[in-house]
mmCIF file of C-alpha atoms in Angstrom:
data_model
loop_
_atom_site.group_PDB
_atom_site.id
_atom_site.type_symbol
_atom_site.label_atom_id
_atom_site.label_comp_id
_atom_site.label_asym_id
_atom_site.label_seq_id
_atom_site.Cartn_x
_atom_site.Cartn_y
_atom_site.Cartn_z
ATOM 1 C CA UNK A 1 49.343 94.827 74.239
ATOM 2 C CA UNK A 2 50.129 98.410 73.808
ATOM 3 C CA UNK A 3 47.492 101.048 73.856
ATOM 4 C CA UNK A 4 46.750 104.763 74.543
ATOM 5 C CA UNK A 5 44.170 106.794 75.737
ATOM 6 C CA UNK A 6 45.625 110.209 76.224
ATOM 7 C CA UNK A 7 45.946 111.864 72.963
ATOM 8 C CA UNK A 8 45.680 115.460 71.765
ATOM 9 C CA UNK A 9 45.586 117.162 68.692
ATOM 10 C CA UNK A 10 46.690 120.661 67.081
ATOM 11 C CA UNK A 11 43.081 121.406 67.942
ATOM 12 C CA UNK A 12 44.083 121.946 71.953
ATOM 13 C CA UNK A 13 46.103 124.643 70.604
ATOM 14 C CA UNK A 14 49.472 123.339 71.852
ATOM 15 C CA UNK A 15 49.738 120.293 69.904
ATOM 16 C CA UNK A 16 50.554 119.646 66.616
ATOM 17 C CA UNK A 17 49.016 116.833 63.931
ATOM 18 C CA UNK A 18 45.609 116.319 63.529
ATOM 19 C CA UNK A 19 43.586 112.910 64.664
ATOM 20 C CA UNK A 20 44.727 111.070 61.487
ATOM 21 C CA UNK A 21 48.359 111.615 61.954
ATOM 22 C CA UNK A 22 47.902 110.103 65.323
ATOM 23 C CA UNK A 23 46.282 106.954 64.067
ATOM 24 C CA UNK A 24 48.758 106.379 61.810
ATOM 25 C CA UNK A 25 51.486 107.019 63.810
ATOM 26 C CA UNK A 26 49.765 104.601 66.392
ATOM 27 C CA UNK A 27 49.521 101.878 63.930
ATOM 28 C CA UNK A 28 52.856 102.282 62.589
ATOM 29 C CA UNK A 29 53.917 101.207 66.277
ATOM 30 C CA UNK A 30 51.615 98.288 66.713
ATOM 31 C CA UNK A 31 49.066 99.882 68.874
ATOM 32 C CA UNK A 32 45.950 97.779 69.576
ATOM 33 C CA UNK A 33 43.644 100.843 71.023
ATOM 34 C CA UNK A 34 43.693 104.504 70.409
ATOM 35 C CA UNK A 35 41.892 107.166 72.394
ATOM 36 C CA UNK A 36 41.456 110.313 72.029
ATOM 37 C CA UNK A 37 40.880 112.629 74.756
ATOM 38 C CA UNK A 38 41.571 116.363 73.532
ATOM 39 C CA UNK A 39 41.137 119.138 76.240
ATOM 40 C CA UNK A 40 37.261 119.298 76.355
ATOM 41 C CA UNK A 41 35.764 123.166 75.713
ATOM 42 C CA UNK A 42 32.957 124.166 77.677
ATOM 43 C CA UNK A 43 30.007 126.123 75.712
ATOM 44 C CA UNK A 44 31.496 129.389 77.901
ATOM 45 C CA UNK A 45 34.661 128.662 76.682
ATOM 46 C CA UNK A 46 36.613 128.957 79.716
ATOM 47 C CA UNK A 47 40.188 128.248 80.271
ATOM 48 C CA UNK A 48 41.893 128.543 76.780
ATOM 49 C CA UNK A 49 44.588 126.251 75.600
ATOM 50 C CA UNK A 50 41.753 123.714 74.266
ATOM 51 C CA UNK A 51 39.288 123.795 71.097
ATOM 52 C CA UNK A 52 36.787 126.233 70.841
ATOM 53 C CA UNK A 53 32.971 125.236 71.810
ATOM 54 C CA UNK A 54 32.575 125.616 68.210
ATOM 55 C CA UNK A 55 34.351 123.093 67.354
ATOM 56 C CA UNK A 56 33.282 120.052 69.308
ATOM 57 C CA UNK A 57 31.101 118.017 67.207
ATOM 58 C CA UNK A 58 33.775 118.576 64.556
ATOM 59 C CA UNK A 59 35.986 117.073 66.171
ATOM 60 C CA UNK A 60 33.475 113.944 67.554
ATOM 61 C CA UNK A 61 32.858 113.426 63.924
ATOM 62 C CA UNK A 62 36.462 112.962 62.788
ATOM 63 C CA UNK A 63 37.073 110.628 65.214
ATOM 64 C CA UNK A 64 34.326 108.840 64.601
ATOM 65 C CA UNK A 65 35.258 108.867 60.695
ATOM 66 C CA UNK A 66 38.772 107.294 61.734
ATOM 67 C CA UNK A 67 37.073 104.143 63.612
ATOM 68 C CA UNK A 68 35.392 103.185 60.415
ATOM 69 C CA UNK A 69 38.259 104.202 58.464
ATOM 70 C CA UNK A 70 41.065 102.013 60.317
ATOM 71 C CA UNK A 71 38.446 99.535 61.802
ATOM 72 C CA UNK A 72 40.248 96.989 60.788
ATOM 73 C CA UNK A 73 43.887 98.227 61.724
ATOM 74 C CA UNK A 74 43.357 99.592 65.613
ATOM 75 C CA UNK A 75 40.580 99.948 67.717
ATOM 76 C CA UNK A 76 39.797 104.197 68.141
ATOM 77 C CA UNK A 77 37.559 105.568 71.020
ATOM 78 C CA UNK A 78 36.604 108.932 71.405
ATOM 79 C CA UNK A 79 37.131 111.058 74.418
ATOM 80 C CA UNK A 80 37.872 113.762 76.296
ATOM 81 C CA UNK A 81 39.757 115.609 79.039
ATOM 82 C CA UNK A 82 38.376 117.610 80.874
ATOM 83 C CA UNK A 83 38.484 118.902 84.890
ATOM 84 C CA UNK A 84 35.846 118.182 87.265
ATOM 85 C CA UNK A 85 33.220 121.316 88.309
ATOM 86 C CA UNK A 86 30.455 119.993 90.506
ATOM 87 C CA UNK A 87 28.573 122.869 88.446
ATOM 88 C CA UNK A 88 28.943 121.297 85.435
ATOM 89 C CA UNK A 89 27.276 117.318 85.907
ATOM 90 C CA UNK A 90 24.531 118.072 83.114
ATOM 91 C CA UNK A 91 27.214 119.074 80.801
ATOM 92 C CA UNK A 92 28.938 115.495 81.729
ATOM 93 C CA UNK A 93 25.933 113.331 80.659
ATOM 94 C CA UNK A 94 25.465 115.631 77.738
ATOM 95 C CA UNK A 95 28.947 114.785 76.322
ATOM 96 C CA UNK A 96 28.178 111.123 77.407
ATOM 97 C CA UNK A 97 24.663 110.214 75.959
ATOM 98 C CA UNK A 98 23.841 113.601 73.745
ATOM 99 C CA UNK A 99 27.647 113.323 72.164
ATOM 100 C CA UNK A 100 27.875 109.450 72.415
ATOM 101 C CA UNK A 101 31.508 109.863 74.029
ATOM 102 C CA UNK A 102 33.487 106.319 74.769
ATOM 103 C CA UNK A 103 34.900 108.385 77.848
ATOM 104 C CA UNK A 104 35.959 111.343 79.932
ATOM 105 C CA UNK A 105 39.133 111.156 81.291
ATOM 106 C CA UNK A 106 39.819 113.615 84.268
ATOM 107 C CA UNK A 107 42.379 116.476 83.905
ATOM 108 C CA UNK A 108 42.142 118.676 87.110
ATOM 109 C CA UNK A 109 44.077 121.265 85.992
ATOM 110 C CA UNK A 110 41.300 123.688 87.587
ATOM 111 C CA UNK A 111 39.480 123.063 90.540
ATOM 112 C CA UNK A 112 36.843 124.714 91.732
ATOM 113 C CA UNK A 113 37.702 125.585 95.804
ATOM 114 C CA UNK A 114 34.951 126.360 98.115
ATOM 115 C CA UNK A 115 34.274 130.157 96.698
ATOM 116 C CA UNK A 116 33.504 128.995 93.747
ATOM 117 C CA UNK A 117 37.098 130.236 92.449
ATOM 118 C CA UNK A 118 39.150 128.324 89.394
ATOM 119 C CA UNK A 119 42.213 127.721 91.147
ATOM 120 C CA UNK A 120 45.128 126.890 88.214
ATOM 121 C CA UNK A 121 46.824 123.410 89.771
ATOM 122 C CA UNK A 122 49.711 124.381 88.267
ATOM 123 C CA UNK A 123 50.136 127.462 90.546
ATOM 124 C CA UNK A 124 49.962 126.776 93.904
ATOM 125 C CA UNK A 125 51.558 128.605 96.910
ATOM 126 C CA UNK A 126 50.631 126.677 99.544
ATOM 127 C CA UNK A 127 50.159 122.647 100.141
ATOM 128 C CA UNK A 128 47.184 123.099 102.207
ATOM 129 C CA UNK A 129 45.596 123.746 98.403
ATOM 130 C CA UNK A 130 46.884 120.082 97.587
ATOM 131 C CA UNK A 131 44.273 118.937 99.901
ATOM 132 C CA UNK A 132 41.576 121.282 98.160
ATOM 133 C CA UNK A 133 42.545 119.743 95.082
ATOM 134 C CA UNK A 134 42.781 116.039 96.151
ATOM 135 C CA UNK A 135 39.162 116.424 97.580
ATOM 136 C CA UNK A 136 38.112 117.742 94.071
ATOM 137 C CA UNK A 137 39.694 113.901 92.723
ATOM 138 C CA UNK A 138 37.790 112.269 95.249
ATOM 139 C CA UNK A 139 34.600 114.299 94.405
ATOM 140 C CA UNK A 140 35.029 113.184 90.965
ATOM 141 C CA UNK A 141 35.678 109.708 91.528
ATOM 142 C CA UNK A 142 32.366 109.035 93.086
ATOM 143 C CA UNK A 143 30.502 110.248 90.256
ATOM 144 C CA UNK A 144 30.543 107.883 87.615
ATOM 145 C CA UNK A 145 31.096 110.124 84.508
ATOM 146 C CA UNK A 146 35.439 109.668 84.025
ATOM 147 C CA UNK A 147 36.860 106.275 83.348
ATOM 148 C CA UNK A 148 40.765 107.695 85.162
ATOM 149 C CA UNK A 149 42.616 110.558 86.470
ATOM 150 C CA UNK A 150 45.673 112.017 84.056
ATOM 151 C CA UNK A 151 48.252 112.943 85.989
ATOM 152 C CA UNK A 152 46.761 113.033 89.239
ATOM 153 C CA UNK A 153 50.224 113.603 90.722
ATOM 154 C CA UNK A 154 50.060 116.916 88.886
ATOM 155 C CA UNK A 155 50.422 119.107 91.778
ATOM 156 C CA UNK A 156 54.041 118.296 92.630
ATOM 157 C CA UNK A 157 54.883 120.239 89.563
ATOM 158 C CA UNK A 158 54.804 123.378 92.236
ATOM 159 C CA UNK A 159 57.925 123.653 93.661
ATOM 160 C CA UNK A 160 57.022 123.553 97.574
ATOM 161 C CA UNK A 161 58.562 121.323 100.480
ATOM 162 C CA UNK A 162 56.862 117.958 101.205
ATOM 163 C CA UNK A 163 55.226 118.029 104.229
ATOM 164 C CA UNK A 164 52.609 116.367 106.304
ATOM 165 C CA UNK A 165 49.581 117.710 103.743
ATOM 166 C CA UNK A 166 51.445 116.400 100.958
ATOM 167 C CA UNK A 167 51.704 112.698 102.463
ATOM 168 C CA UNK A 168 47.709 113.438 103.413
ATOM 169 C CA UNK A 169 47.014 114.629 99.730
ATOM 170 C CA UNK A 170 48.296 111.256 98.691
ATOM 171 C CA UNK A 171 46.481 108.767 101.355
ATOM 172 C CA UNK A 172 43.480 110.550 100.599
ATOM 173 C CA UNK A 173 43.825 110.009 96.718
ATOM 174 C CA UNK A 174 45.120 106.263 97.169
ATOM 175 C CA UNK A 175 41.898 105.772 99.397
ATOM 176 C CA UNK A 176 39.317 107.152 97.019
ATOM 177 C CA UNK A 177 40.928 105.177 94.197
ATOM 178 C CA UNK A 178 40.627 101.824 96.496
ATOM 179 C CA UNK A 179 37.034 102.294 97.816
ATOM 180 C CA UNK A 180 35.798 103.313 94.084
ATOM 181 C CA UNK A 181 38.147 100.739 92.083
ATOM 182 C CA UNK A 182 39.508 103.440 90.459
ATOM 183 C CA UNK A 183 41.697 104.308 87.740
ATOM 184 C CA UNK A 184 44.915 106.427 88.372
ATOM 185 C CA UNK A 185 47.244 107.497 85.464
ATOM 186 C CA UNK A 186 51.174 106.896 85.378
ATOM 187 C CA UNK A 187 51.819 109.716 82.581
ATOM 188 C CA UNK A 188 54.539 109.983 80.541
ATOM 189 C CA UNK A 189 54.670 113.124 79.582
ATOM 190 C CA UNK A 190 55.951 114.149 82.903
ATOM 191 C CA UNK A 191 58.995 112.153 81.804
ATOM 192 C CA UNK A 192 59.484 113.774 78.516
ATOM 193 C CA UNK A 193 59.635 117.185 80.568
ATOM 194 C CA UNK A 194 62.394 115.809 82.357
ATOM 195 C CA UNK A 195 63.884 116.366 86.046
ATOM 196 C CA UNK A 196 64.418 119.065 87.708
ATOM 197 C CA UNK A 197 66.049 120.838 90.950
ATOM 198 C CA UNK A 198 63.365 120.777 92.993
ATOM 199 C CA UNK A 199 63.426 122.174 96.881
ATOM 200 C CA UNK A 200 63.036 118.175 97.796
ATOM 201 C CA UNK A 201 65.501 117.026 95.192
ATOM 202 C CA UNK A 202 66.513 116.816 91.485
ATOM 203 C CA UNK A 203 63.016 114.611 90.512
ATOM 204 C CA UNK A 204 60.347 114.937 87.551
ATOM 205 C CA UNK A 205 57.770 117.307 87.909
ATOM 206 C CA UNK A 206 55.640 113.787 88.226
ATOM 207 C CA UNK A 207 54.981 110.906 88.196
ATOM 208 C CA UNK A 208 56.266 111.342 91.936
ATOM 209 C CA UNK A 209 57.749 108.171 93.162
ATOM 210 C CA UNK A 210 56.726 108.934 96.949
ATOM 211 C CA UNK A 211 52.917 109.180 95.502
ATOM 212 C CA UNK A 212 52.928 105.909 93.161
ATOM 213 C CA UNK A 213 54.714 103.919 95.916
ATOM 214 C CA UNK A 214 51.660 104.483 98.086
ATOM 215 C CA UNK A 215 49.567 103.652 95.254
ATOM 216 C CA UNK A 216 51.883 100.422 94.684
ATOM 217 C CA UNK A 217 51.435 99.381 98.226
ATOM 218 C CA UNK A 218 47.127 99.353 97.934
ATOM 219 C CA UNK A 219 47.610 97.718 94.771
ATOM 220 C CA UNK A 220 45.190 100.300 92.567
ATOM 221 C CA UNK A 221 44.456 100.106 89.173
ATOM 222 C CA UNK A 222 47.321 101.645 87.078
ATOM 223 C CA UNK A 223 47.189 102.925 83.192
ATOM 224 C CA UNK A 224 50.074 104.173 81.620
ATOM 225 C CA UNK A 225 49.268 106.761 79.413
ATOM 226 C CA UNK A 226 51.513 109.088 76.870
ATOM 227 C CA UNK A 227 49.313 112.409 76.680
ATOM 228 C CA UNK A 228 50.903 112.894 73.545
ATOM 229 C CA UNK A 229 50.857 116.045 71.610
ATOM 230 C CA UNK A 230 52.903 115.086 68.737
ATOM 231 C CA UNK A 231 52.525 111.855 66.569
ATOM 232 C CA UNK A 232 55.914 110.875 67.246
ATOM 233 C CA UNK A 233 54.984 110.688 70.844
ATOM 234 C CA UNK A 234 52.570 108.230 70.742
ATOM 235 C CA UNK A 235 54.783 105.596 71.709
ATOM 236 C CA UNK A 236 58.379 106.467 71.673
ATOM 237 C CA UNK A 237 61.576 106.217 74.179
ATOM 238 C CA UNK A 238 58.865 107.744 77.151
ATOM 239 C CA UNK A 239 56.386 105.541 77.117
ATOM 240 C CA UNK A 240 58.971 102.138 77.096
ATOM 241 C CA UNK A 241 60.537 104.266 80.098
ATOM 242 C CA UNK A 242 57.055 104.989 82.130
ATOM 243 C CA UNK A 243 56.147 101.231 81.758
ATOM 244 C CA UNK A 244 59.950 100.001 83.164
ATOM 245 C CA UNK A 245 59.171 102.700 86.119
ATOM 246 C CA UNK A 246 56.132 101.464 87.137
ATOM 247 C CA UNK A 247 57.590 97.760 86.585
ATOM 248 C CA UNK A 248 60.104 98.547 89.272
ATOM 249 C CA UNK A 249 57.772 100.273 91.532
ATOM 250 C CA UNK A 250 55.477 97.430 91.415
ATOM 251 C CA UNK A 251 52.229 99.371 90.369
ATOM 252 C CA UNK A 252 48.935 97.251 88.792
ATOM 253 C CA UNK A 253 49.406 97.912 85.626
ATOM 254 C CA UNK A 254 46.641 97.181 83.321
ATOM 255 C CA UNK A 255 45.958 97.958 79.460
ATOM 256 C CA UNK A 256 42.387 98.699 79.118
ATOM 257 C CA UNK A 257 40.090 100.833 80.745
ATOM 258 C CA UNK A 258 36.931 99.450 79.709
#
C-alpha cells in the first residue's frame, strides 16, 4: 500500500504544481491515499515561505473539489503543516472543526523558547537549543490537535558536534512518542538533499540514523513520508530508498495515520 501525507504545492511559495498535478501524479504511481499538508499561514502571516492568510479557504476548497473529483481513483485528505505555538491552540481547533481539516501534521521549523522568541530550527548555534526544541515536540504531542511530526530529526541539519544534549534531545523525543503512541516521520526529502560533510561525518542532513535507531529500539510508530514539492516527487527513486532505510533499521513502519 503506498500512500502520502506530506505534500505541498506552488502555493508554499517554493514548490511548484498545483494540488491537481499532485493527484495525478499520485495516481499515475498507484497511490492509495493522498494528503495534503501545505505550510499552514497564520491570519498574522508570520514566517513567509507558505500561502498567504488570504488564501486558505482557497486552498481547503480545491482540495476538497479533488476528493470528489478522483473519489473513485485515490483517497485525498486535506491538511496542513504547521509548527506548534502554545499561543496559538484556538487557531488549532479552528482549522480542525471551523475548516473541517482531516489533519495537522507538525512542522517545527519555529519554536517558540521561553521569551516568547521564534527561534528558526534551522539555525541553531548551540545544542542546548535542541533540547528547547525537543520540549516544544513533546508539548505538542500531548495536545491532541497533529496526527505526526515531519522531520522531527530536523535539527541535525545544523552542523554542530553530537554530544550528550543531542543523545538527550533524542530519548526525550523517543519517550514522548512512546507514552503518547505517537507518530514520528521518516522523511524523504532529507534524502533527496543528499549527504553532506558534516563535523560528525559525511551523513544526510536527516533522517539521522543515531536518532531512528533509538526510535527502532522502542518500537514507535513510523510513517514514511515524501514532503514533496514537485509532482514528480511524489513517489520516485527517494521514497523506494527511505522505505529500504527504515527496512534495515528495523523501524514500525505503518501506512496510515488514521
Amino acid at each position: 500500500m503506498k500512500t502520502n501525507y506530506h505534500t505541498h504545492t506552488l502555493r508554499c511559495k517554493h514548490a511548484v504544481g498545483n494540488a491537481k498535478d499532485y493527484v495525478l501524479s499520485a495516481i499515475n504511481e498507484n497511490l492509495s491515499i493522498l494528503g495534503f499538508s501545505d505550510h499552514s499561514p497564520y491570519p498574522d502571516d508570520r514566517f513567509g515561505l507558505r500561502m498567504d492568510f488570504c488564501e486558505l479557504e482557497d486552498y481547503i476548497k480545491e482540495v476538497e473539489d479533488l476528493k470528489m473529483e478522483f473519489k473513485n481513483k485515490i483517497f485525498i485528505k486535506s491538511g496542513l503543516e504547521i509548527e506548534y505555538d502554545p499561543r496559538e491552540k484556538d487557531y488549532y481547533e479552528e482549522l480542525l472543526n471551523k475548516y473541517n481539516l482531516d489533519y495537522l501534521a507538525l512542522g517545527q521549523h519555529f519554536y517558540i523558547n521561553n521569551n516568547n522568541e521564534a527561534i528558526n530550527t534551522y539555525s541553531l548555534n548551540d545544542t542546548k537549543k535542541y533540547l528547547e526544541y525537543g520540549k516544544t515536540l513533546v508539548e505538542a504531542m500531548k495536545t491532541g490537535y497533529f496526527k505526526f511530526i515531519a522531520h522531527p530529526d530536523v535539527i541535525f541539519i545544523n552542523d554542530l558536534p553530537w554530544d550528550n544534549n543531542c543523545d538527550e534531545f533524542c530519548n526525550l523525543i523517543v519517550k514522548a512518542a512512546k507514552e503518547n503512541d505517537f507518530i514520528l516521520e521518516f522523511n524523504a526529502n532529507g534524502l533527496r538533499r543528499g549527504k553532506k560533510n558534516f563535523c560528525d561525518g559525511t551523513r544526510y542532513s536527516y533522517p539521522h540514523k543515531s536518532f531512528w535507531y533509538k526510535v527502532a529500539k522502542e518500537n514507535i510508530k513510523v510513517i514514511i513520508n515524501s514532503d514533496c514539492h514537485n509532482p514528480i516527487q511524489v513517489w520516485d527513486e527517494y521514497m523506494d530508498k527511505a522505505y529500504d532505510m527504515a527496512n534495515k533499521l528495523g523501524l514500525n513502519v505503518i501506512n496510515e495515520i488514521f
